[in-house]
Coordinates of C-alpha atoms in Angstrom, one line a residue:
Chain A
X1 CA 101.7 13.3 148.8
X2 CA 102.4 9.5 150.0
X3 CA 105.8 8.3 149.8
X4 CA 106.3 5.4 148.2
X5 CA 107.0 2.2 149.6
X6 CA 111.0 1.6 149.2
X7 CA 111.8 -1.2 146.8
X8 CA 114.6 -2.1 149.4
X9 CA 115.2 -1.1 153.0
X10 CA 118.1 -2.0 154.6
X11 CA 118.3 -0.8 158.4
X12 CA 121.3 -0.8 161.3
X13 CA 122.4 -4.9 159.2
X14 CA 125.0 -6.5 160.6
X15 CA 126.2 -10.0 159.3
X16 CA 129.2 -12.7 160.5
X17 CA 130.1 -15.7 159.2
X18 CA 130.9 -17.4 162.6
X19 CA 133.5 -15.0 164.1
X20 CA 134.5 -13.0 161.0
X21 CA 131.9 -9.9 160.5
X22 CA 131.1 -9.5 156.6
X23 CA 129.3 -6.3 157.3
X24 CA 128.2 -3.8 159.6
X25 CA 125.6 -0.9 160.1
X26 CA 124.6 -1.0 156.8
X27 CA 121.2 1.5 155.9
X28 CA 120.2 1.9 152.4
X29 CA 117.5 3.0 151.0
X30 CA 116.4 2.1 147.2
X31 CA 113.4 3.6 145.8
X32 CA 111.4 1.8 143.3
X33 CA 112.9 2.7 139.5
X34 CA 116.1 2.9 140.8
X35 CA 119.5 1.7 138.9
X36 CA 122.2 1.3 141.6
X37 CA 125.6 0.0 141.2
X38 CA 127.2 -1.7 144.0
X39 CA 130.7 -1.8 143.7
X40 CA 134.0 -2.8 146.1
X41 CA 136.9 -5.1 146.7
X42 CA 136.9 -8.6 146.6
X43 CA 135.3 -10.3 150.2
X44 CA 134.4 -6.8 150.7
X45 CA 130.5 -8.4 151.6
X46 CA 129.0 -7.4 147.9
X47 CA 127.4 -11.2 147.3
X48 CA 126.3 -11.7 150.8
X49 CA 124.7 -8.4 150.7
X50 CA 123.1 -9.8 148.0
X51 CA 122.0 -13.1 149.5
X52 CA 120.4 -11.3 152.4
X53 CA 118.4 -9.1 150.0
X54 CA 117.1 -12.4 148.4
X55 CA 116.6 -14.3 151.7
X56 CA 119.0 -16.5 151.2
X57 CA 120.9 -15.7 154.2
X58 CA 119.6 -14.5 157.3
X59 CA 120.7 -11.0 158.9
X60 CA 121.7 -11.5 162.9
X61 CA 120.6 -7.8 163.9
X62 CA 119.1 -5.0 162.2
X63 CA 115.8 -5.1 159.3
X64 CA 115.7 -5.7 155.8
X65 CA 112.4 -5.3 153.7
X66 CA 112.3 -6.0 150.2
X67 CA 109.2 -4.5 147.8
X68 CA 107.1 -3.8 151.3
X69 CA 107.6 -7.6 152.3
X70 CA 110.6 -10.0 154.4
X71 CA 113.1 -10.7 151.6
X72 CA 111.9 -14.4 151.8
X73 CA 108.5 -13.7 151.1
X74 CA 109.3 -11.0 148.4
X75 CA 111.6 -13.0 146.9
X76 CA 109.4 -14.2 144.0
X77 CA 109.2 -10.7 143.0
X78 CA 113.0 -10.4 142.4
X79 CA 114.6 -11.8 139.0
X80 CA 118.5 -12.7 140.0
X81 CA 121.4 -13.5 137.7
X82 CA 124.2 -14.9 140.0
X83 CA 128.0 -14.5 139.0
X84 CA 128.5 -18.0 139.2
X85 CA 125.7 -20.2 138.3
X86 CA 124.9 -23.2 140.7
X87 CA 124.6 -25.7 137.8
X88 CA 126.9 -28.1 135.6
X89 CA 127.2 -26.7 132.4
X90 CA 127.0 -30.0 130.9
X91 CA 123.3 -30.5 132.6
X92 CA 121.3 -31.8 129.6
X93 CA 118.5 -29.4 129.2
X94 CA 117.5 -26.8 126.3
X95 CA 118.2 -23.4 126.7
X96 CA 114.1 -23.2 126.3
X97 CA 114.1 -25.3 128.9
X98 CA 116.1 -23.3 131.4
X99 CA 114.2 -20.1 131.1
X100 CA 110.2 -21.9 131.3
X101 CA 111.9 -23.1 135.0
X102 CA 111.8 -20.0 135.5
X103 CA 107.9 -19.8 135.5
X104 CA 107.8 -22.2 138.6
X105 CA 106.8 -21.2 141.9
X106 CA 105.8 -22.7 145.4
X107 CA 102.4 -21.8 145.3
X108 CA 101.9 -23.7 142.1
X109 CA 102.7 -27.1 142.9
X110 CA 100.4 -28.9 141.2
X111 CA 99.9 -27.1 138.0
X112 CA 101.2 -28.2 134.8
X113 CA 101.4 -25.1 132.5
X114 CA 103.7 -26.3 130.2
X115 CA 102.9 -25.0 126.9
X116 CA 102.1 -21.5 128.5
X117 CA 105.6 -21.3 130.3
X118 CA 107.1 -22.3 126.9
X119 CA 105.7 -19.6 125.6
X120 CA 106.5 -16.9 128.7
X121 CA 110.5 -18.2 128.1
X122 CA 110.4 -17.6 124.2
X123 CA 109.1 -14.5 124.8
X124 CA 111.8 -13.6 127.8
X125 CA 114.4 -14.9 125.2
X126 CA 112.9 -12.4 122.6
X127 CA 113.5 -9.3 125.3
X128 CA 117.1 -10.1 125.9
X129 CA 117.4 -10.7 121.7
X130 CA 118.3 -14.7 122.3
X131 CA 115.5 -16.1 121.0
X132 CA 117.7 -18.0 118.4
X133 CA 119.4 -20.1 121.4
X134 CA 115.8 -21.3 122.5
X135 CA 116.7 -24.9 121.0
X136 CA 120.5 -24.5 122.0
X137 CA 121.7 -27.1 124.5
X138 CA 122.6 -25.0 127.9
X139 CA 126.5 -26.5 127.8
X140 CA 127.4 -25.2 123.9
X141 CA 126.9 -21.5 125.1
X142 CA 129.8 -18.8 125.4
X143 CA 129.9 -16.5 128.4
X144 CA 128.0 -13.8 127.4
X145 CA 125.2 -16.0 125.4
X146 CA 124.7 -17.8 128.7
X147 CA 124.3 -14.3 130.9
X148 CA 121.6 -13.5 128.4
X149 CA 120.3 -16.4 129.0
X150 CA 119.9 -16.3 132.8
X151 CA 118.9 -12.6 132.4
X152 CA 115.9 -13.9 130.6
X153 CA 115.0 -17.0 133.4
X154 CA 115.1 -13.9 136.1
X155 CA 112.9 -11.8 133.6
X156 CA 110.1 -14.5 132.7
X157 CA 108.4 -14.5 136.0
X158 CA 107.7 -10.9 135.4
X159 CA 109.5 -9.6 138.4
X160 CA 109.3 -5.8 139.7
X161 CA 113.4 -6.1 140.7
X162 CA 116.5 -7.3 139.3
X163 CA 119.5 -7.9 141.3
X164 CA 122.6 -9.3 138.9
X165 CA 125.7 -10.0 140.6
X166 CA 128.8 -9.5 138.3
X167 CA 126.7 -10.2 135.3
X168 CA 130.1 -8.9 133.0
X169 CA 132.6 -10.5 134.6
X170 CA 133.7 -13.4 132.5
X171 CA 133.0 -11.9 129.6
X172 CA 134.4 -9.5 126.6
X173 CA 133.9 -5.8 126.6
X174 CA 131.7 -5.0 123.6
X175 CA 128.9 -7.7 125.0
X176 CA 129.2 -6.3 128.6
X177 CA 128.0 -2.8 126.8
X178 CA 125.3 -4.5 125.1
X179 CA 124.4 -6.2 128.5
X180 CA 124.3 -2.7 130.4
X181 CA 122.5 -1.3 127.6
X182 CA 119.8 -4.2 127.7
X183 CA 119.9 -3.2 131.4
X184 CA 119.3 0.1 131.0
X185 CA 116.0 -0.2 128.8
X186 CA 114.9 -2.6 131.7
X187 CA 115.2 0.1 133.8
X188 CA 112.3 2.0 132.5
X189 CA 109.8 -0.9 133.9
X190 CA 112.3 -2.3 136.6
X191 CA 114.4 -1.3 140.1
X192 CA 118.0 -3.0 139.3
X193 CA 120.7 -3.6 141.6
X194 CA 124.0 -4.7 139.9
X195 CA 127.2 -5.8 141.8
X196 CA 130.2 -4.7 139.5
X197 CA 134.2 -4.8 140.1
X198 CA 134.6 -2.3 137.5
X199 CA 133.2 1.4 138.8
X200 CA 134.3 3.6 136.0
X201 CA 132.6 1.3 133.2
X202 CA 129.0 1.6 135.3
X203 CA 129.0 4.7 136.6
X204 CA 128.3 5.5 132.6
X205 CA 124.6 3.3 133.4
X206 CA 123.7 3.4 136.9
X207 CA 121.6 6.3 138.8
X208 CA 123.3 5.7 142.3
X209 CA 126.7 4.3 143.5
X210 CA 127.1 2.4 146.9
X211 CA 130.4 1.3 147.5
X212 CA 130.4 -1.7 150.2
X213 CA 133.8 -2.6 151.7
X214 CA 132.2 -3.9 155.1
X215 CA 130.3 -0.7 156.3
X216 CA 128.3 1.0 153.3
X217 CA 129.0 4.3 151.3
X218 CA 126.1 6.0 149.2
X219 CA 126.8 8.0 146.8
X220 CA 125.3 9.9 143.5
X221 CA 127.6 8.7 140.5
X222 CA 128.9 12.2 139.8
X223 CA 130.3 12.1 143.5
X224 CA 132.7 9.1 143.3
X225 CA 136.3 10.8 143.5
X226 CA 139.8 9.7 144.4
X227 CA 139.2 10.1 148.1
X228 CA 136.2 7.8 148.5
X229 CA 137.7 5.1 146.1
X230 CA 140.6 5.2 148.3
X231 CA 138.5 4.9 151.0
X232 CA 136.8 1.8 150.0
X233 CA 139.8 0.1 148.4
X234 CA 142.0 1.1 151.1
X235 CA 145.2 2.2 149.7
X236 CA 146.4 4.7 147.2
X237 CA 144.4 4.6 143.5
X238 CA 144.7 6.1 140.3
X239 CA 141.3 7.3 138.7
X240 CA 141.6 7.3 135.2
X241 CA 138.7 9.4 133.5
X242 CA 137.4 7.7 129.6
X243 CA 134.9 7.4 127.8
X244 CA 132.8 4.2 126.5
X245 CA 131.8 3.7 123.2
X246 CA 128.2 1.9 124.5
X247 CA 126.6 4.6 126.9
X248 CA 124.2 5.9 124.2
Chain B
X1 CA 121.5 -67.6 123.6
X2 CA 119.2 -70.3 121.4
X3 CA 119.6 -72.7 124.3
X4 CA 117.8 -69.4 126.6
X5 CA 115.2 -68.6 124.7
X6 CA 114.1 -72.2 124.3
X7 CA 114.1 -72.7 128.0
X8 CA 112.7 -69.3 128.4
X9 CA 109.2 -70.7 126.5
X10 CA 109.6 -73.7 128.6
X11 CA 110.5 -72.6 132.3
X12 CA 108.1 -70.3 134.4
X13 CA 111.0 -69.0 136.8
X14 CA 113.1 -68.0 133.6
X15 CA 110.0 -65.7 132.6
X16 CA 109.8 -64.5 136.1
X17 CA 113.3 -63.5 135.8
X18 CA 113.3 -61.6 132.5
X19 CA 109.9 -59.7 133.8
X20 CA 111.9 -59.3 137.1
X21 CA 114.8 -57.6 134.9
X22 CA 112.3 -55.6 132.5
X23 CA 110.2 -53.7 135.5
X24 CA 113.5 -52.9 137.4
X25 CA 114.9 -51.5 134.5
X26 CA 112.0 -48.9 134.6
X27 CA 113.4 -47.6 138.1
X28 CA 117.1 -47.5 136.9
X29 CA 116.3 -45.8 133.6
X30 CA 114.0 -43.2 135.3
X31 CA 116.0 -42.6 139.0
X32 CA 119.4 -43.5 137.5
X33 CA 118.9 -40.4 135.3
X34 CA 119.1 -38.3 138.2
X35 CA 121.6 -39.9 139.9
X36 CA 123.6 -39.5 137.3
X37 CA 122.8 -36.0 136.8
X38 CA 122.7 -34.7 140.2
X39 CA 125.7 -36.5 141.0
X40 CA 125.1 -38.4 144.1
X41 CA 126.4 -41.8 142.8
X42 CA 128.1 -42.3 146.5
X43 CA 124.7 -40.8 148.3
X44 CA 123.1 -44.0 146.3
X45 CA 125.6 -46.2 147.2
X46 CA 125.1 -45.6 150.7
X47 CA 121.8 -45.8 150.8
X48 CA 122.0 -49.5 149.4
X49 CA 124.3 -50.7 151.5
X50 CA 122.4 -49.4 154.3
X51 CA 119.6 -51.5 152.9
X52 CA 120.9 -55.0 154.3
X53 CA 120.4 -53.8 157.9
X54 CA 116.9 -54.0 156.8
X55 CA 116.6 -57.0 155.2
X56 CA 118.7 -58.6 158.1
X57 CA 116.5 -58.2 160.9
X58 CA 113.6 -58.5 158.5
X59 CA 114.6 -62.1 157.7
X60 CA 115.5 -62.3 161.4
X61 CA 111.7 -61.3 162.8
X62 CA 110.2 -63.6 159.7
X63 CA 108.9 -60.4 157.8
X64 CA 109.1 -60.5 154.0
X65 CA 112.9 -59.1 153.3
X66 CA 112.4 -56.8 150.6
X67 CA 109.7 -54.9 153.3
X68 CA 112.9 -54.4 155.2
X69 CA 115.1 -53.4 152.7
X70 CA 112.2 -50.8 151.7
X71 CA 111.7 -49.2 155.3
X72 CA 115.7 -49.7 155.7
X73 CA 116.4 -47.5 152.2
X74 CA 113.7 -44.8 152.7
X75 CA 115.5 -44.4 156.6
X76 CA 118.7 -44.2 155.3
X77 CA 117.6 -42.0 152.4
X78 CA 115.8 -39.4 154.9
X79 CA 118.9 -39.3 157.4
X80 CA 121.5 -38.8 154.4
X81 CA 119.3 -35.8 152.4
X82 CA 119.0 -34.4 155.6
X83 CA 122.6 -34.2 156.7
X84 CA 123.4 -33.1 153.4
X85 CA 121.1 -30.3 153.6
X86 CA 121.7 -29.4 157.3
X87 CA 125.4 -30.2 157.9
X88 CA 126.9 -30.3 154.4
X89 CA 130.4 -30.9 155.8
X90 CA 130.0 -33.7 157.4
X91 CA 127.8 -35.4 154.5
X92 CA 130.6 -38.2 153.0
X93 CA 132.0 -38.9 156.6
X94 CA 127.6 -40.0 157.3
X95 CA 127.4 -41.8 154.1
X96 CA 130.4 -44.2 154.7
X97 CA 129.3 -44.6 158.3
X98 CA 126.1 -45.5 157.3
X99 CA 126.7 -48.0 154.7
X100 CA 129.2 -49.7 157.3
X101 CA 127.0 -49.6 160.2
X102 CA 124.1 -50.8 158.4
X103 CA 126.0 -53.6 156.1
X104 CA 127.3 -54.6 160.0
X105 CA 123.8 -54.7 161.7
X106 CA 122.5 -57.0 158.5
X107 CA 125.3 -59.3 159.0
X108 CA 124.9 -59.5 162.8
X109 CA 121.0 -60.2 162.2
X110 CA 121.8 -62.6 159.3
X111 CA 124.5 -64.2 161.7
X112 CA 121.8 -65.0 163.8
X113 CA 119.0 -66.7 161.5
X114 CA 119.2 -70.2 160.2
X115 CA 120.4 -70.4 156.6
X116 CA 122.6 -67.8 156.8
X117 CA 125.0 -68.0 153.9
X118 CA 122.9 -69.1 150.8
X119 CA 120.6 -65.5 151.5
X120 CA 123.7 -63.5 152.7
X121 CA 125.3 -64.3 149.1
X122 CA 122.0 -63.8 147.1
X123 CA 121.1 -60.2 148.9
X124 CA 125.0 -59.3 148.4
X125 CA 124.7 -60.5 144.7
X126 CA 121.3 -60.7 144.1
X127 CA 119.7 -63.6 142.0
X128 CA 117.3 -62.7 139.8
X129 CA 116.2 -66.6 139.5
X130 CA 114.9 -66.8 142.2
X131 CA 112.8 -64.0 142.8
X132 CA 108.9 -65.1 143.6
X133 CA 106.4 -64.3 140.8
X134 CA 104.5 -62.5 143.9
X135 CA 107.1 -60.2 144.3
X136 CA 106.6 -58.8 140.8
X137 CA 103.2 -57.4 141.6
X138 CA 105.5 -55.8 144.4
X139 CA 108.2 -54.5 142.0
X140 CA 105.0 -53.4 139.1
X141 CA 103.4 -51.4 142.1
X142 CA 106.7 -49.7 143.1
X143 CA 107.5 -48.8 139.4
X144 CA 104.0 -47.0 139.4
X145 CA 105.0 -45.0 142.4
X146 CA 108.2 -43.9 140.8
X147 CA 106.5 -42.8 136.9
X148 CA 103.5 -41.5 139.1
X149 CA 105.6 -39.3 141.3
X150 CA 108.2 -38.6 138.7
X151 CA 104.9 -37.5 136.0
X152 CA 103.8 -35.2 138.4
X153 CA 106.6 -33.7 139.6
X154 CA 108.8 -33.2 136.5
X155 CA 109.5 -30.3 136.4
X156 CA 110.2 -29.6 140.4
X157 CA 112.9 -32.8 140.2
X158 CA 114.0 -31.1 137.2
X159 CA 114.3 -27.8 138.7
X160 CA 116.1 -29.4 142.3
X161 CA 118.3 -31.3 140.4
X162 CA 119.9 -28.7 137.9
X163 CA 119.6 -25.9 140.7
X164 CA 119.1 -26.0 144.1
X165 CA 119.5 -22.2 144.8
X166 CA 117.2 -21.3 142.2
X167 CA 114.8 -23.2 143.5
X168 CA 114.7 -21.8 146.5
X169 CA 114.3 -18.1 145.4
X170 CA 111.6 -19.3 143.4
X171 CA 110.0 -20.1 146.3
X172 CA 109.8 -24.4 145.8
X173 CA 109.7 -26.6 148.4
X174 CA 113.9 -28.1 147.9
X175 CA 113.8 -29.7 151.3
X176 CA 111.2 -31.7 149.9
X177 CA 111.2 -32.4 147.0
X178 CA 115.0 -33.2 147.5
X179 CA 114.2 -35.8 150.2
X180 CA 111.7 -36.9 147.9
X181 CA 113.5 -38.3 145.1
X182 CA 116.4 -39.9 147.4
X183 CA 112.9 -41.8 148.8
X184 CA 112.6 -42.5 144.6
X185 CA 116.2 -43.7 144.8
X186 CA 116.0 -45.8 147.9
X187 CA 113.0 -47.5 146.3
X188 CA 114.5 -47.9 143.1
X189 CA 117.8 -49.9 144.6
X190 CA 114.8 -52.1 146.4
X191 CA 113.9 -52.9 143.0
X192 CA 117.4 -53.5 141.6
X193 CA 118.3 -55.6 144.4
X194 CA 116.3 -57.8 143.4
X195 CA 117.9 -58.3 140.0
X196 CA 122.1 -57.8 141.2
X197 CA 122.1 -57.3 144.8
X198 CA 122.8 -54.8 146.8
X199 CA 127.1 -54.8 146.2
X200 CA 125.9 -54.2 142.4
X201 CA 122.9 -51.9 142.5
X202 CA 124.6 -48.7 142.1
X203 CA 126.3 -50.1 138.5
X204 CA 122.7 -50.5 137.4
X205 CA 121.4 -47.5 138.6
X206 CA 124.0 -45.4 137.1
X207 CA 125.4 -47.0 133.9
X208 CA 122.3 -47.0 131.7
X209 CA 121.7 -43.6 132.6
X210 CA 125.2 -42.3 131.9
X211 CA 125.5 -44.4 128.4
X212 CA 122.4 -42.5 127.5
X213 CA 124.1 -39.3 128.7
X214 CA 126.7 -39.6 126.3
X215 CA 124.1 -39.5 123.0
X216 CA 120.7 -38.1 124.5
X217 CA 120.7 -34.1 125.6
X218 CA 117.5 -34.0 127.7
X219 CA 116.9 -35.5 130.9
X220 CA 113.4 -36.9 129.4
X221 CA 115.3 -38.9 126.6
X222 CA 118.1 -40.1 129.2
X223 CA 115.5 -41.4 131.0
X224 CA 113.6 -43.3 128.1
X225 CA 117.3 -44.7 126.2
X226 CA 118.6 -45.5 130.2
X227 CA 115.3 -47.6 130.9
X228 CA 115.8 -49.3 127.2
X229 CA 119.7 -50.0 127.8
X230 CA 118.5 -51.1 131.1
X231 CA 116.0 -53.7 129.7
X232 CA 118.7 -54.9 127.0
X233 CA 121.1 -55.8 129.9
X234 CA 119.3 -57.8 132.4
X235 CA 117.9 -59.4 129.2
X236 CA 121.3 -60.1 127.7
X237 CA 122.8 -60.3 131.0
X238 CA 120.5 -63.4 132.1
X239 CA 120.9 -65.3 128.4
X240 CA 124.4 -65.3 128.4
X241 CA 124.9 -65.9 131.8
X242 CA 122.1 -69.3 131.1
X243 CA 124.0 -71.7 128.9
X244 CA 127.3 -71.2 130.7
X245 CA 125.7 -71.8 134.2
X246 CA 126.9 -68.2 135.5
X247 CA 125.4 -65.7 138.2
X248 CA 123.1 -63.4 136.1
X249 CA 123.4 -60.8 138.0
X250 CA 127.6 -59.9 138.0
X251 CA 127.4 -61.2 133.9
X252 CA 124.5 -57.9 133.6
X253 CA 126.9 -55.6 134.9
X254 CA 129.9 -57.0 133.1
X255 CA 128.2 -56.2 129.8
X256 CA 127.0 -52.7 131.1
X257 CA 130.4 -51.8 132.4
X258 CA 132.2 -52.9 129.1
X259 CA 129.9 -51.1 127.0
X260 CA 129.9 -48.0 129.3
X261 CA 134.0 -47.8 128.4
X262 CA 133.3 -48.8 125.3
X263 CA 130.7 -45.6 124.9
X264 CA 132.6 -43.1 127.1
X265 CA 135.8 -43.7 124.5
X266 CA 133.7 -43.4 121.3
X267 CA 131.6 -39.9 123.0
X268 CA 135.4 -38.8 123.4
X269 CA 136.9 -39.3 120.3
X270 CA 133.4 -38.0 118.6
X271 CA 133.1 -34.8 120.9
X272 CA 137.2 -34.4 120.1
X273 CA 136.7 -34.4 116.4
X274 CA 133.8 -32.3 116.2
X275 CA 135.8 -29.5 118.4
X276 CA 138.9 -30.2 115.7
X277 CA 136.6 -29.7 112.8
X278 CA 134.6 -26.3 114.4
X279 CA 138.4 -25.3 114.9
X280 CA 139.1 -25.8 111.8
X281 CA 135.9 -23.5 110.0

């Protein structure tokens, strides 16, 4: 039986921001239909893992391939949801407007498919149950109305991956469930890689745990104890087991 | 106001003026919207003031000096968007070097050519009165370049302007398209320095648009209520500046700057008392 192709392959990375090395020897392996959780500390290399995934950044030694291609290449195959958007909320533009951008592409310079990417974001807003903030202006949304938001403008171009970077962290606890439980039915089409501060909360959602504090632990979720969180947050740490009222 | 429209029916170069005012109004209402929006006000700035080393040695070699201001503002334009993609820390340290540098090599050209002071004053100022009716075929084809490229490319300026980083995941060419519209921008100050010179351009370029920010929540309708307001000022600007025997171009910006206060206060206390009454539901 063939193997199949790994949604992302990550071999021997290393990465520096002029002197200061982010990370190092990172390998990992995600297989297509995968839900993993990449968790650490703070400037522990989680976002510029990231960036090199999407081809934003470039890696100085070692391979990354992303859905069989270079992660610039495959790139347009990859929804993202950044933790901090790269926009001024008070940018005038509908909601509607935000997602159809969404739809555009390099290849398609030229072609003006207006009405058709209208109609891609209402649907994308219908998937992530915002369709009601289609006519919304972007800069009246709360935190959690605007990550559904962005979830759908990485979902319109029908990607095969999602990658979300801390897509709870600014907001309340009962949405962040509904978020990871949104997440989780996208799941059964998608591969999704979310960054996340807060372990025990999605450990509850995700398949696979790797914990990134410069080098790279992988890990099945059952297997995170007190000695590895240790490990990757360097000092002594208190797990607390609970439960979550949104894991079903 | 009576005594301009009478000579306004009577006088060719008054016409020429208010037709002068109307199609660079087109380039601040459409550009100015994302100047405003993308925030490079100072980018703009520099790239106008970079403009008289242009029109200096332009007017120096006896070429027409609104073809140097052109090639001057799309140079300028180029080297700034580039830095600023390149070498982003060094990006407002290049703009002010540029705008001095190239404000110094227009003087020193304009230093050098006969009849120095009467054109150093109207390219600093502008004069809308005396702009050639030929050069409005100039300013009508460089309007059409701007809507042409800006119809086109819509939604690509759109997608640059509100974000950069998206763009680039989504594959779309930034680097171009960026350097693009600051090639808009330089030929839309072209246009405006025609109307207030180049000291004033960046009040034209930016005020209509960021009124129409205030009321109008898509980029679209900035642009079409920034080209309006933009129109109503060079009009009002030049018929209250007639009977009085004043410089059109500084009484244009006068009235856009007092009614941008005038706007950015009302937006406030609107935008305060609609928060006060959602607080209060």
């Amino acid at each position: 039986m063939m193997t199949p192709t790994p949604a992302v392959l990550i071999e021997n990375l290393n990465f520096s921001y002029g002197a200061a090395r982010v990370l190092e020897q990172i390998n990992l392996s995600i297989m297509p239909g995968e839900f993993i959780g990449l968790v650490g500390p703070n400037a522990g290399g989680k976002s510029t893992l990231l960036k090199l995934i999407l081809g934003l950044l470039e890696p100085q030694t070692g391979r990354i391939e992303v859905l069989g291609q270079t992660p610039r290449r495959a790139a347009r195959r990859v929804g993202y949801v950044p933790q901090f958007p790269n926009f001024a909320r008070d940018f005038p533009i509908s909601v509607v407007e935000v997602v159809a951008l969404g739809c555009l592409s390099g290849s398609a310079i030229w072609s003006q498919r207006r009405a058709a990417d209208r109609a891609a974001a209402q649907q994308a807003l219908a998937e992530v149950e915002a369709l009601d903030l289609a006519t919304r202006r972007l800069g009246t949304l709360s935190g959690g109305q605007l990550q559904r938001v962005l979830l759908a403008r990485a979902l319109v171009s029908a990607p095969e991956m999602l990658i979300l970077d801390e897509p709870t962290a600014n907001i309340d606890q009962r949405v962040e469930g509904e978020i990871f439980n949104l997440l989780a039915t996208l799941n059964q089409r998608l591969t999704i890689i979310v960054v996340s501060h807060d372990i025990a909360f999605i450990s509850a959602y995700v398949s696979r745990v790797a914990c990134l504090n410069r080098t790279l632990l992988d890990h099945d979720t059952a297997a995170v104890d007190d000695h590895i969180m240790s490990q990757l947050y360097g000092g002594h740490i208190r797990r607390i087991t609970h439960r979550h009222p949104h894991h079903d | 106001m009576t005594d301009f429209l009478t000579a306004l029916i009577a006088h060719s170069f008054l016409q020429t003026a208010l037709l002068a005012g109307l199609l660079a109004s087109v380039g601040c209402g459409v550009i100015g919207t994302f100047v405003v929006v993308k925030r490079i006000t100072f980018m703009a700035g520099g790239i106008a003031h970079a403009v008289l080393g242009g029109m200096g040695a332009a007017l120096y070699y006896g070429i027409d000096p609104l073809l140097g201001a052109l090639a001057a503002a799309i140079l300028a334009a180029l080297i700034i968007g580039t830095v600023r993609l390149k070498w982003q820390a060094q990006e407002d340290t290049l703009i002010g070097a540029l705008w001095a540098v190239g404000m110094a090599i227009g003087i020193l050209f304009i230093a050098k050519t006969p009849g120095y002071a009467t054109d150093l004053m109207s390219f600093l100022f502008g004069n809308i009165l005396l702009v050639p009716p030929r050069e409005l075929w100039l300013m009508a084809g460089l309007d059409g370049i701007l809507l042409l490229t800006v119809g086109v490319f819509y939604r690509q300026f759109l997608l640059v302007t509100f974000d950069e980083e998206f763009a680039r995941l989504r594959g779309v060419p930034v680097t171009f398209f960026y350097l693009l519209l600051l090639c808009l921008v330089a030929i839309t100050v072209v246009l405006l320095i025609q109307v207030v010179g180049l000291i004033l351009v960046i009040a034209l370029l930016t005020l209509p648009a960021a009124i129409a920010g205030h009321y109008v929540h898509s980029l679209a309708g900035m642009m079409g209520v920034a080209t309006l307001l933009g129109g109503a000022f060079t009009t009002l600007g030049l018929g209250l500046s007639y009977a009085p025997d004043l410089p059109a171009g500084p009484t244009m910006i006068l009235l856009a700057g007092g009614i941008y206060i005038a706007s950015a206060l009302l937006s406030h206390f609107i935008t305060h008392r609609q928060a006060r009454r959602q607080a209060t539901i």
